[in-house]
Amino acid sequence: MPPQPASRPAAVPAPPAKPAPAWLRPVVLALTALALFSMFSAASGDADTWFHLRTGAFIVQNHKLPVPDPFSWTTNMGEPAYPGEETTRDLNLKHEWLAQVILYLVHAAGGFPAVVLFRAACLTTFCAIVGWVAWRRTGRFYLSVAAAMAAGVIARSAATDRPFLITYLLMAVTLWILERRRPLWVLPPLFVFWANAHGGYFMGWVLLGAYCGEALFLRLRKQPASDEKSLWMASLISILASGLNPTYFNVVPGMLAYRQSILQKSLKEWHSPDLWPPSWYSALLFAGAAVLLWARRRTRPSDWLLFAVFAAFSLMAQRNVILIGLIAPIVIASYLPEWKRPLPRMAEFAVPLALLAVAGERVASGNAFQFQLAAWQYPAGPVKFLKDHNVKAPMFNIYEWGGYLMWDAWPLQKTFVDGRALNESVFKDYMKIATNRGAQPLLDKYGVQVLLLEGFEYWRGTVYLLNAALFDPAQTTWKLVYQDKTGMVFMREPPPGVQPLNRDEIFVSLEAQCTDHLLHEPGKPGCALGLADLYLRIRNAARSDTWRIAYEQVLNGTFHAPSAR
């Protein structure tokens, strides 16, 4: 007989992977909060923050709403430019009063450090709730962290100190309550608070409608939920309670009227977002839609409804892209195929390193934990000049500075225009004046005696051509009385004891303004090209070349301030 082969030893099963230490996940949660906080804690620099602070201060100090408008001297001039403008004006004066009071009280308690902290806390909580919903639906820890971070990269677009922070936070809180189905009794008082804090409370109606619609769908399929009646009752009472605010339900016609406003259409935040080149927004938008279609047989009706409505709103205006940050990460996390294998230990340890890298990049760029005001953007020097010389005459100002003037120059000076968008016909005249299209007759028509001017519209990189017109030697009506690297003051008649400056100082100020802007915001270098084009108009080829070179230097990361003229 042939020899029998030696028997092989039985295979020994591989030992189970050693679980990650118990402290790792709490550390990941802490680092996620740190990374999110770093995304939302840049210095305060939004131009609209100022008028919200001033309005909140007015309400606290006078115990009434700012109606009629006490801050602008042109609010009620001219005829309405479109049907419903009076409704929109009344809405803009009233609908954010509670959030404005909160913002002012936060500032009064801790200055701009407290304002930045408040903003970062609101948006970090928004993202945390997105992550919580993803975890509640899937039980997958790291996927939930990813959902929170995905919400964060979209929510960066809303990291400004405005009342809409309340809307985004309360949308997330409402979603949290509806997912849990408790405590539903909180919804009616929450909506009363929300409706007095910001007109965006109607987006809460969308959330209520989606979950009630889902309950109706289940009832039609003979699968009614046990808490269906409570959900419908809480939702109905919440919608009715929303009317307990100074504008009642006028937010609906007011928002519709916005679509007819030329002023609103001129603002970048009301433009439709670009879908190409790819961005975090477009990636989440298309990924969310793809996942819903792929998993259509098992998707919840509320997810379809919310995604459809929020996607439509986000495509209408850049300021609405955060809505995709709320719903898309949840949808993607909920319906992605489950990864069966446990996450390797090395990968688990890589997560906190990645989160640290996110926070570190934000710190290195100077855009994280900046608990301060970006004061370089605002005309503190020109306003001090007006105060020092008690200048009260009617003033024309650049739109972006209106809010700051409400805060720092009122009641000595009132604004010509500001970010509250109260008068369409005045704004049309403002644009003609700023771009020097029949400027002098309009300035005479309004009786303007003082011009407080910035050099550039930095988003487009264009020069306000009124500055160039004032440089013309044939122009003798306006005298330059003050200039620095933030702006210029012109007057028909200088204050007693103030000698007019040489008109060449206009270009000294324009160059200083653009230089300061390029040093602080090199990502918006258009003012250099605008200045180069302006020099060509006045036939100064040498300075034009200097600023074209400066523009190229900014793009190449080698910018140095051009030598003085």
Coordinates of C-alpha atoms in Angstrom, one line a residue:
M1 CA 0.0 0.0 0.0
P2 CA 1.2 3.4 -0.8
P3 CA 2.1 5.6 2.2
Q4 CA -0.8 7.8 3.4
P5 CA -0.2 11.5 3.2
A6 CA 0.4 13.2 6.5
S7 CA -2.7 14.8 7.7
R8 CA -2.7 18.6 7.6
P9 CA -3.3 20.5 10.9
A10 CA -6.7 22.1 11.1
A11 CA -6.8 25.7 10.1
V12 CA -6.7 28.0 13.1
P13 CA -9.2 30.9 12.6
A14 CA -7.6 34.3 12.6
P15 CA -8.1 36.2 15.9
P16 CA -10.8 38.9 15.8
A17 CA -9.5 42.4 15.1
K18 CA -8.7 44.1 18.3
P19 CA -11.3 46.8 18.9
A20 CA -10.3 50.4 18.9
P21 CA -9.8 51.9 22.4
A22 CA -12.8 53.2 24.1
W23 CA -11.5 56.8 24.2
L24 CA -11.1 57.0 20.4
R25 CA -14.7 57.8 19.4
P26 CA -15.2 60.6 22.1
V27 CA -11.9 62.1 20.8
V28 CA -13.3 61.9 17.2
L29 CA -16.5 63.7 18.3
A30 CA -14.5 66.4 20.0
L31 CA -12.2 66.9 17.0
T32 CA -15.3 67.0 14.7
A33 CA -16.7 69.8 16.8
L34 CA -13.2 71.6 16.7
A35 CA -13.0 71.2 12.9
L36 CA -16.5 72.5 12.4
F37 CA -15.9 75.4 14.7
S38 CA -12.8 76.3 12.7
M39 CA -14.9 76.5 9.6
F40 CA -17.3 79.1 11.1
S41 CA -15.0 81.3 13.2
A42 CA -13.5 83.8 10.8
A43 CA -13.4 87.4 11.8
S44 CA -16.7 89.3 11.7
G45 CA -16.8 91.3 8.4
D46 CA -20.2 91.1 6.8
A47 CA -21.5 94.6 5.9
D48 CA -25.1 93.8 6.9
T49 CA -24.1 92.9 10.5
W50 CA -23.9 96.6 11.3
F51 CA -27.5 97.5 10.5
H52 CA -28.7 94.4 12.4
L53 CA -26.7 95.6 15.5
R54 CA -28.0 99.2 15.2
T55 CA -31.6 98.0 14.8
G56 CA -31.3 95.7 17.8
A57 CA -29.9 98.5 19.8
F58 CA -32.7 100.8 18.8
I59 CA -35.4 98.3 19.8
V60 CA -33.7 97.6 23.2
Q61 CA -33.2 101.3 23.9
N62 CA -36.6 102.6 22.6
H63 CA -38.8 99.5 23.3
K64 CA -40.4 99.7 19.8
L65 CA -39.7 98.7 16.3
P66 CA -37.9 101.1 13.9
V67 CA -41.1 102.1 12.1
P68 CA -41.0 104.6 10.4
D69 CA -37.4 104.1 9.5
P70 CA -35.2 106.4 11.6
F71 CA -31.9 105.5 9.9
S72 CA -32.2 106.6 6.2
W73 CA -33.3 110.0 4.9
T74 CA -34.4 108.5 1.5
T75 CA -36.6 105.6 2.6
N76 CA -39.9 107.1 1.6
M77 CA -38.9 109.1 -1.4
G78 CA -40.2 108.4 -4.9
E79 CA -42.8 106.0 -6.2
P80 CA -42.8 102.3 -5.7
A81 CA -40.8 100.6 -8.4
Y82 CA -42.8 97.4 -8.5
P83 CA -46.1 96.1 -7.1
G84 CA -45.7 95.0 -3.5
E85 CA -42.7 97.1 -2.7
E86 CA -44.4 98.7 0.3
T87 CA -45.1 95.2 1.6
T88 CA -41.5 94.2 1.2
R89 CA -40.3 97.5 2.9
D90 CA -42.6 96.8 5.9
L91 CA -41.3 93.2 6.0
N92 CA -37.7 94.3 6.0
L93 CA -38.2 96.7 8.8
K94 CA -40.0 94.2 11.1
H95 CA -39.4 90.5 10.3
E96 CA -36.0 90.1 12.0
W97 CA -36.5 92.2 15.1
L98 CA -36.0 89.4 17.7
A99 CA -32.8 88.1 16.1
Q100 CA -31.5 91.7 15.8
V101 CA -32.1 92.1 19.6
I102 CA -30.3 88.8 20.3
L103 CA -27.4 89.8 18.1
Y104 CA -27.1 93.2 19.8
L105 CA -27.3 91.7 23.3
V106 CA -24.6 89.2 22.3
H107 CA -22.4 92.1 21.1
A108 CA -23.2 94.2 24.2
A109 CA -22.2 91.3 26.4
G110 CA -18.9 90.4 24.7
G111 CA -18.2 92.5 21.6
F112 CA -17.3 90.9 18.3
P113 CA -15.6 87.9 20.0
A114 CA -19.0 86.9 21.4
V115 CA -20.6 87.6 18.0
V116 CA -18.2 85.2 16.3
L117 CA -18.7 82.6 19.0
F118 CA -22.5 82.8 18.6
R119 CA -22.3 82.4 14.9
A120 CA -19.9 79.4 15.1
A121 CA -22.0 77.8 17.8
C122 CA -25.2 78.1 15.7
L123 CA -23.7 76.5 12.6
T124 CA -21.7 73.8 14.5
T125 CA -25.0 72.8 16.2
F126 CA -26.7 72.7 12.7
C127 CA -24.0 70.3 11.5
A128 CA -24.1 68.2 14.6
I129 CA -27.9 67.7 14.2
V130 CA -27.3 66.5 10.6
G131 CA -24.7 64.0 11.9
W132 CA -27.1 62.9 14.7
V133 CA -30.0 62.2 12.2
A134 CA -27.6 60.2 10.0
W135 CA -26.4 58.2 13.1
R136 CA -30.0 57.6 14.2
R137 CA -31.0 56.2 10.9
T138 CA -27.9 54.1 10.2
G139 CA -26.1 53.5 13.5
R140 CA -22.8 54.0 11.6
F141 CA -20.6 56.3 13.6
Y142 CA -18.0 57.3 11.0
L143 CA -20.6 57.8 8.3
S144 CA -22.4 60.2 10.6
V145 CA -19.2 62.1 11.2
A146 CA -18.8 62.4 7.5
A147 CA -22.4 63.7 7.1
A148 CA -21.8 66.4 9.7
M149 CA -18.6 67.5 8.0
A150 CA -20.3 67.5 4.6
A151 CA -23.0 69.8 6.0
G152 CA -20.1 71.9 7.3
V153 CA -18.4 72.5 4.0
I154 CA -21.8 73.8 2.6
A155 CA -22.7 75.8 5.7
R156 CA -19.5 77.8 5.3
S157 CA -21.4 79.9 2.8
A158 CA -23.7 81.1 5.7
A159 CA -20.9 81.9 8.1
T160 CA -21.9 85.5 8.5
D161 CA -23.4 87.4 11.4
R162 CA -27.0 87.8 10.3
P163 CA -30.4 86.7 11.6
F164 CA -30.7 83.9 9.0
L165 CA -28.4 82.0 11.4
I166 CA -31.5 81.5 13.6
T167 CA -33.5 80.1 10.7
Y168 CA -30.8 77.5 9.8
L169 CA -30.4 76.5 13.5
L170 CA -34.2 76.2 14.0
M171 CA -34.6 74.2 10.8
A172 CA -32.1 71.7 12.1
V173 CA -33.9 71.6 15.5
T174 CA -37.3 71.1 13.9
L175 CA -35.9 68.3 11.8
W176 CA -34.5 66.7 15.0
I177 CA -37.9 66.9 16.7
L178 CA -39.7 65.5 13.7
E179 CA -37.3 62.6 13.4
R180 CA -37.7 61.7 17.1
R181 CA -41.4 62.6 17.1
R182 CA -40.8 64.2 20.5
P183 CA -41.2 66.6 22.0
L184 CA -43.8 67.7 19.5
W185 CA -45.4 70.1 22.0
V186 CA -42.2 72.3 21.6
L187 CA -43.0 73.1 18.0
P188 CA -45.7 75.7 18.4
P189 CA -43.7 78.0 20.8
L190 CA -40.6 77.3 18.7
F191 CA -42.4 78.7 15.6
V192 CA -43.6 81.7 17.5
F193 CA -40.0 82.5 18.4
W194 CA -38.8 81.7 14.9
A195 CA -41.4 83.9 13.2
N196 CA -40.3 86.9 15.3
A197 CA -36.6 86.2 14.7
H198 CA -36.5 85.8 10.9
G199 CA -38.8 85.6 7.9
G200 CA -37.3 82.2 6.9
Y201 CA -39.7 80.5 9.3
F202 CA -41.8 79.4 6.3
M203 CA -39.0 76.9 5.5
G204 CA -40.1 75.3 8.8
W205 CA -43.5 74.8 7.1
V206 CA -41.7 72.8 4.4
L207 CA -40.3 70.5 7.1
L208 CA -43.7 70.1 8.7
G209 CA -45.4 69.5 5.4
A210 CA -42.9 66.8 4.3
Y211 CA -43.4 64.8 7.5
C212 CA -47.2 65.2 7.4
G213 CA -47.1 64.2 3.8
E214 CA -45.2 61.1 4.7
A215 CA -47.8 60.3 7.4
L216 CA -50.6 60.7 4.8
F217 CA -48.7 58.4 2.4
L218 CA -48.4 55.7 5.0
R219 CA -52.1 56.0 5.9
L220 CA -53.0 55.6 2.2
R221 CA -50.9 52.4 2.3
K222 CA -52.8 51.2 5.4
Q223 CA -49.7 51.7 7.6
P224 CA -50.7 54.6 9.8
A225 CA -48.2 55.8 12.4
S226 CA -49.4 55.7 16.0
D227 CA -48.5 59.3 16.5
E228 CA -50.0 60.6 13.3
K229 CA -52.7 62.7 15.0
S230 CA -50.2 64.3 17.3
L231 CA -48.0 65.2 14.4
W232 CA -50.8 66.8 12.4
M233 CA -52.1 68.7 15.4
A234 CA -48.6 70.0 16.3
S235 CA -47.9 71.0 12.7
L236 CA -51.2 72.8 12.3
I237 CA -50.9 74.7 15.5
S238 CA -47.3 75.6 14.6
I239 CA -48.3 77.1 11.3
L240 CA -51.1 79.1 12.8
A241 CA -48.8 80.2 15.6
S242 CA -46.3 81.6 13.1
G243 CA -48.7 84.5 12.5
L244 CA -48.0 85.8 16.0
N245 CA -45.4 88.3 14.7
P246 CA -45.5 92.0 13.6
T247 CA -45.8 91.1 9.9
Y248 CA -48.4 88.3 10.4
F249 CA -48.1 86.1 7.3
N250 CA -46.8 88.8 5.0
V251 CA -43.5 87.0 4.6
V252 CA -45.1 85.0 1.8
P253 CA -46.1 88.0 -0.5
G254 CA -42.9 89.7 0.6
M255 CA -40.7 86.9 -0.6
L256 CA -42.6 86.7 -3.9
A257 CA -42.1 90.5 -4.3
Y258 CA -38.4 90.0 -3.9
R259 CA -38.3 88.2 -7.2
Q260 CA -39.3 91.5 -9.0
S261 CA -36.7 93.6 -7.3
I262 CA -33.9 94.8 -9.4
L263 CA -32.0 95.6 -6.2
Q264 CA -32.2 92.1 -5.0
K265 CA -31.1 90.7 -8.4
S266 CA -28.0 92.9 -8.4
L267 CA -26.8 91.2 -5.2
K268 CA -24.5 88.2 -5.6
E269 CA -26.2 86.2 -2.9
W270 CA -29.5 86.2 -4.8
H271 CA -27.9 84.9 -8.0
S272 CA -28.2 81.2 -8.9
P273 CA -25.2 79.1 -7.9
D274 CA -22.9 77.8 -10.5
L275 CA -23.1 74.0 -11.1
W276 CA -19.8 74.0 -13.0
P277 CA -16.9 73.8 -12.3
P278 CA -17.8 71.2 -9.7
S279 CA -18.1 72.3 -6.1
W280 CA -19.1 70.8 -2.8
Y281 CA -22.6 72.1 -3.4
S282 CA -23.0 70.6 -6.9
A283 CA -21.4 67.3 -5.7
L284 CA -23.8 66.9 -2.8
L285 CA -26.8 68.1 -5.0
F286 CA -26.1 65.5 -7.7
A287 CA -25.0 62.7 -5.3
G288 CA -28.2 63.2 -3.2
A289 CA -30.4 63.0 -6.3
A290 CA -28.6 60.0 -7.6
V291 CA -28.9 58.1 -4.3
L292 CA -32.6 58.8 -4.1
L293 CA -33.2 57.5 -7.6
W294 CA -31.0 54.5 -7.1
A295 CA -32.7 53.5 -3.8
R296 CA -36.2 54.7 -4.9
R297 CA -38.0 51.6 -3.7
R298 CA -36.9 52.1 -0.1
T299 CA -36.7 55.8 0.3
R300 CA -38.9 57.7 2.7
P301 CA -41.5 60.1 1.1
S302 CA -40.3 62.9 3.5
D303 CA -36.8 62.6 2.0
W304 CA -38.1 63.0 -1.5
L305 CA -40.2 66.0 -0.6
L306 CA -37.5 67.8 1.4
F307 CA -34.8 67.1 -1.2
A308 CA -37.0 68.3 -4.1
V309 CA -38.1 71.6 -2.4
F310 CA -34.7 72.4 -0.9
A311 CA -32.9 71.7 -4.2
A312 CA -35.3 74.0 -6.0
F313 CA -34.7 76.8 -3.5
S314 CA -31.0 76.3 -3.6
L315 CA -30.9 76.6 -7.4
M316 CA -32.8 79.9 -7.1
A317 CA -30.2 81.7 -5.0
Q318 CA -26.7 81.2 -3.6
R319 CA -27.8 82.1 -0.1
N320 CA -30.0 79.0 -0.1
V321 CA -27.3 76.4 -0.8
I322 CA -27.1 75.6 2.9
L323 CA -30.5 73.8 2.4
I324 CA -28.6 71.1 0.5
G325 CA -26.2 70.9 3.4
L326 CA -29.1 70.0 5.6
I327 CA -30.8 67.3 3.5
A328 CA -28.2 65.8 1.1
P329 CA -25.8 64.3 3.7
I330 CA -28.7 62.7 5.5
V331 CA -30.1 61.2 2.3
I332 CA -26.7 60.0 1.1
A333 CA -25.9 58.4 4.5
S334 CA -29.4 56.8 4.8
Y335 CA -29.4 55.0 1.5
L336 CA -25.8 54.2 0.7
P337 CA -25.1 50.4 0.7
E338 CA -23.9 49.2 4.1
W339 CA -20.2 48.4 4.3
K340 CA -20.1 45.0 5.9
R341 CA -16.5 44.9 7.0
P342 CA -15.4 46.8 10.1
L343 CA -13.3 49.8 9.6
P344 CA -9.6 48.9 9.9
R345 CA -7.9 50.2 13.0
M346 CA -5.5 52.3 11.0
A347 CA -8.4 53.9 9.2
E348 CA -10.1 54.7 12.6
F349 CA -6.9 56.4 13.8
A350 CA -6.7 58.3 10.5
V351 CA -10.0 60.0 11.1
P352 CA -8.9 62.2 14.0
L353 CA -5.7 63.0 12.1
A354 CA -7.9 64.2 9.1
L355 CA -10.0 66.3 11.4
L356 CA -6.9 67.9 12.9
A357 CA -5.7 68.6 9.4
V358 CA -8.9 70.4 8.6
A359 CA -8.7 72.6 11.7
G360 CA -5.0 73.1 11.1
E361 CA -5.5 74.3 7.5
R362 CA -8.1 76.8 8.6
V363 CA -5.9 78.1 11.4
A364 CA -2.9 78.4 9.0
S365 CA -5.0 80.3 6.5
G366 CA -5.9 82.8 9.2
N367 CA -9.6 82.1 8.9
A368 CA -10.3 80.2 12.1
F369 CA -10.8 81.2 15.7
Q370 CA -10.6 84.9 14.7
F371 CA -12.7 86.3 17.5
Q372 CA -12.5 89.9 16.3
L373 CA -13.8 92.4 13.8
A374 CA -12.2 92.7 10.3
A375 CA -12.0 96.5 10.9
W376 CA -9.9 97.2 7.8
Q377 CA -13.0 97.0 5.6
Y378 CA -14.9 100.0 7.2
P379 CA -14.5 103.8 7.0
A380 CA -13.8 104.6 10.6
G381 CA -11.5 107.5 9.6
P382 CA -14.0 109.2 7.3
V383 CA -16.7 108.8 9.9
K384 CA -14.5 110.3 12.6
F385 CA -13.9 113.3 10.3
L386 CA -17.6 113.8 9.9
K387 CA -18.1 113.6 13.7
D388 CA -15.1 115.9 14.5
H389 CA -16.6 118.6 12.3
N390 CA -20.2 117.9 13.2
V391 CA -21.2 117.4 9.5
K392 CA -25.0 116.9 9.4
A393 CA -25.8 117.9 5.8
P394 CA -27.5 115.3 3.5
M395 CA -25.0 112.6 2.5
F396 CA -24.6 110.2 -0.4
N397 CA -22.8 107.0 0.6
I398 CA -21.7 103.7 -1.1
Y399 CA -24.3 100.9 -0.6
E400 CA -21.9 98.5 1.1
W401 CA -21.1 101.1 3.8
G402 CA -24.8 101.9 4.7
G403 CA -24.9 99.4 7.6
Y404 CA -21.7 100.7 9.1
L405 CA -22.9 104.3 8.9
M406 CA -26.1 103.3 10.7
W407 CA -23.9 101.9 13.5
D408 CA -21.1 104.5 13.8
A409 CA -22.5 107.7 12.3
W410 CA -26.1 107.7 13.3
P411 CA -27.9 109.9 14.5
L412 CA -25.4 112.6 13.2
Q413 CA -25.8 111.2 9.7
K414 CA -28.5 109.1 8.0
T415 CA -27.8 106.9 5.1
F416 CA -28.7 107.4 1.4
V417 CA -28.8 103.7 0.8
D418 CA -28.0 100.6 2.9
G419 CA -28.3 96.8 2.9
R420 CA -31.9 96.8 4.1
A421 CA -33.1 97.3 0.5
L422 CA -35.9 99.6 1.4
N423 CA -36.3 101.8 -1.7
E424 CA -36.0 100.5 -5.3
S425 CA -36.2 103.9 -7.1
V426 CA -33.6 105.4 -4.8
F427 CA -31.3 102.5 -5.5
K428 CA -31.7 103.0 -9.2
D429 CA -30.6 106.6 -8.8
Y430 CA -27.8 105.4 -6.5
M431 CA -26.4 103.2 -9.2
K432 CA -26.5 106.1 -11.7
I433 CA -24.7 108.3 -9.3
A434 CA -22.0 105.8 -8.4
T435 CA -21.3 104.9 -12.0
N436 CA -21.5 108.6 -13.1
R437 CA -24.5 108.4 -15.4
G438 CA -26.0 111.8 -14.9
A439 CA -24.6 112.0 -11.4
Q440 CA -24.6 115.7 -10.8
P441 CA -28.3 116.4 -11.7
L442 CA -29.3 113.6 -9.4
L443 CA -27.1 114.8 -6.5
D444 CA -28.7 118.3 -7.0
K445 CA -32.2 116.7 -7.1
Y446 CA -31.7 115.0 -3.7
G447 CA -29.9 118.0 -2.3
V448 CA -26.8 116.0 -1.4
Q449 CA -24.1 118.1 0.3
V450 CA -21.6 115.3 1.3
L451 CA -20.1 112.4 -0.6
L452 CA -18.6 109.4 1.4
L453 CA -17.1 107.2 -1.3
E454 CA -15.3 104.0 -1.5
G455 CA -13.1 103.4 -4.6
F456 CA -14.2 100.0 -5.8
E457 CA -17.0 97.4 -6.1
Y458 CA -14.7 94.6 -5.1
W459 CA -16.9 91.7 -6.1
R460 CA -16.7 92.8 -9.8
G461 CA -13.4 94.7 -9.4
T462 CA -14.9 97.8 -11.0
V463 CA -14.1 101.4 -10.0
Y464 CA -16.9 103.6 -9.0
L465 CA -16.7 106.1 -11.8
L466 CA -17.9 108.9 -9.8
N467 CA -14.4 109.0 -8.3
A468 CA -12.9 109.6 -11.8
A469 CA -15.4 112.3 -12.5
L470 CA -14.5 114.2 -9.4
F471 CA -10.8 114.1 -10.5
D472 CA -11.7 116.1 -13.6
P473 CA -10.2 119.6 -13.4
A474 CA -13.3 121.1 -14.9
Q475 CA -15.3 119.9 -11.9
T476 CA -15.4 122.6 -9.2
T477 CA -18.6 121.7 -7.3
W478 CA -17.0 119.1 -5.0
K479 CA -13.9 119.5 -2.9
L480 CA -12.0 116.6 -1.4
V481 CA -11.7 117.2 2.3
Y482 CA -10.5 113.8 3.6
Q483 CA -8.9 110.6 2.3
D484 CA -7.3 107.5 3.6
K485 CA -6.9 103.8 2.7
T486 CA -10.6 103.2 3.4
G487 CA -12.4 106.0 1.6
M488 CA -12.8 109.7 0.7
V489 CA -15.1 112.5 1.8
F490 CA -16.1 115.3 -0.6
M491 CA -18.2 118.3 0.3
R492 CA -19.7 121.2 -1.6
E493 CA -18.6 123.5 1.2
P494 CA -15.8 122.3 3.5
P495 CA -16.3 122.8 7.2
P496 CA -14.8 125.9 8.8
G497 CA -11.0 125.6 9.0
V498 CA -10.7 122.7 6.6
Q499 CA -8.7 123.3 3.5
P500 CA -9.6 121.2 0.4
L501 CA -7.0 118.6 -0.6
N502 CA -5.3 118.5 -4.0
R503 CA -7.4 116.4 -6.5
D504 CA -4.3 114.1 -7.0
E505 CA -5.1 112.8 -3.5
I506 CA -8.0 111.0 -5.1
F507 CA -5.7 108.5 -6.8
V508 CA -3.5 108.3 -3.7
S509 CA -6.6 107.1 -1.8
L510 CA -7.7 104.7 -4.6
E511 CA -4.2 103.1 -4.8
A512 CA -4.1 102.8 -1.0
Q513 CA -7.6 101.2 -0.9
C514 CA -6.8 98.6 -3.6
T515 CA -3.4 97.8 -2.0
D516 CA -5.0 97.2 1.4
H517 CA -7.7 95.1 -0.1
L518 CA -5.2 92.9 -2.1
L519 CA -3.2 92.4 1.1
H520 CA -6.3 91.3 3.0
E521 CA -8.3 89.5 0.3
P522 CA -6.0 88.4 -2.5
G523 CA -8.7 86.1 -3.8
K524 CA -10.5 89.2 -5.2
P525 CA -7.9 91.0 -7.2
G526 CA -10.2 92.8 -9.6
C527 CA -9.6 96.3 -8.2
A528 CA -6.0 96.2 -9.6
L529 CA -7.4 95.7 -13.2
G530 CA -10.1 98.3 -12.5
L531 CA -7.4 100.8 -11.5
A532 CA -5.3 99.9 -14.5
D533 CA -8.2 100.6 -16.8
L534 CA -9.0 103.9 -15.0
Y535 CA -5.4 105.1 -15.5
L536 CA -5.7 104.3 -19.2
R537 CA -8.8 106.5 -19.4
I538 CA -6.8 109.4 -18.1
R539 CA -3.8 108.5 -20.3
N540 CA -1.4 107.5 -17.6
A541 CA 0.1 104.4 -19.3
A542 CA 2.9 104.0 -16.8
R543 CA 0.6 103.7 -13.8
S544 CA -1.7 101.4 -15.8
D545 CA 1.1 99.0 -16.4
T546 CA 2.1 99.1 -12.8
W547 CA -1.3 97.9 -11.7
R548 CA -1.6 95.3 -14.4
I549 CA 1.6 93.9 -13.1
A550 CA 0.2 94.0 -9.6
Y551 CA -2.8 92.0 -10.7
E552 CA -0.5 89.3 -12.2
Q553 CA 1.6 89.3 -9.0
V554 CA -1.5 88.6 -7.0
L555 CA -2.5 85.7 -9.2
N556 CA 1.1 84.3 -8.9
G557 CA 1.3 84.8 -5.1
T558 CA 4.1 87.3 -5.4
F559 CA 2.3 90.6 -4.8
H560 CA 4.1 93.6 -3.4
A561 CA 2.5 96.9 -2.9
P562 CA 3.3 99.2 -5.9
S563 CA 5.5 102.2 -5.2
A564 CA 3.8 105.5 -4.4
R565 CA 2.8 107.7 -7.3

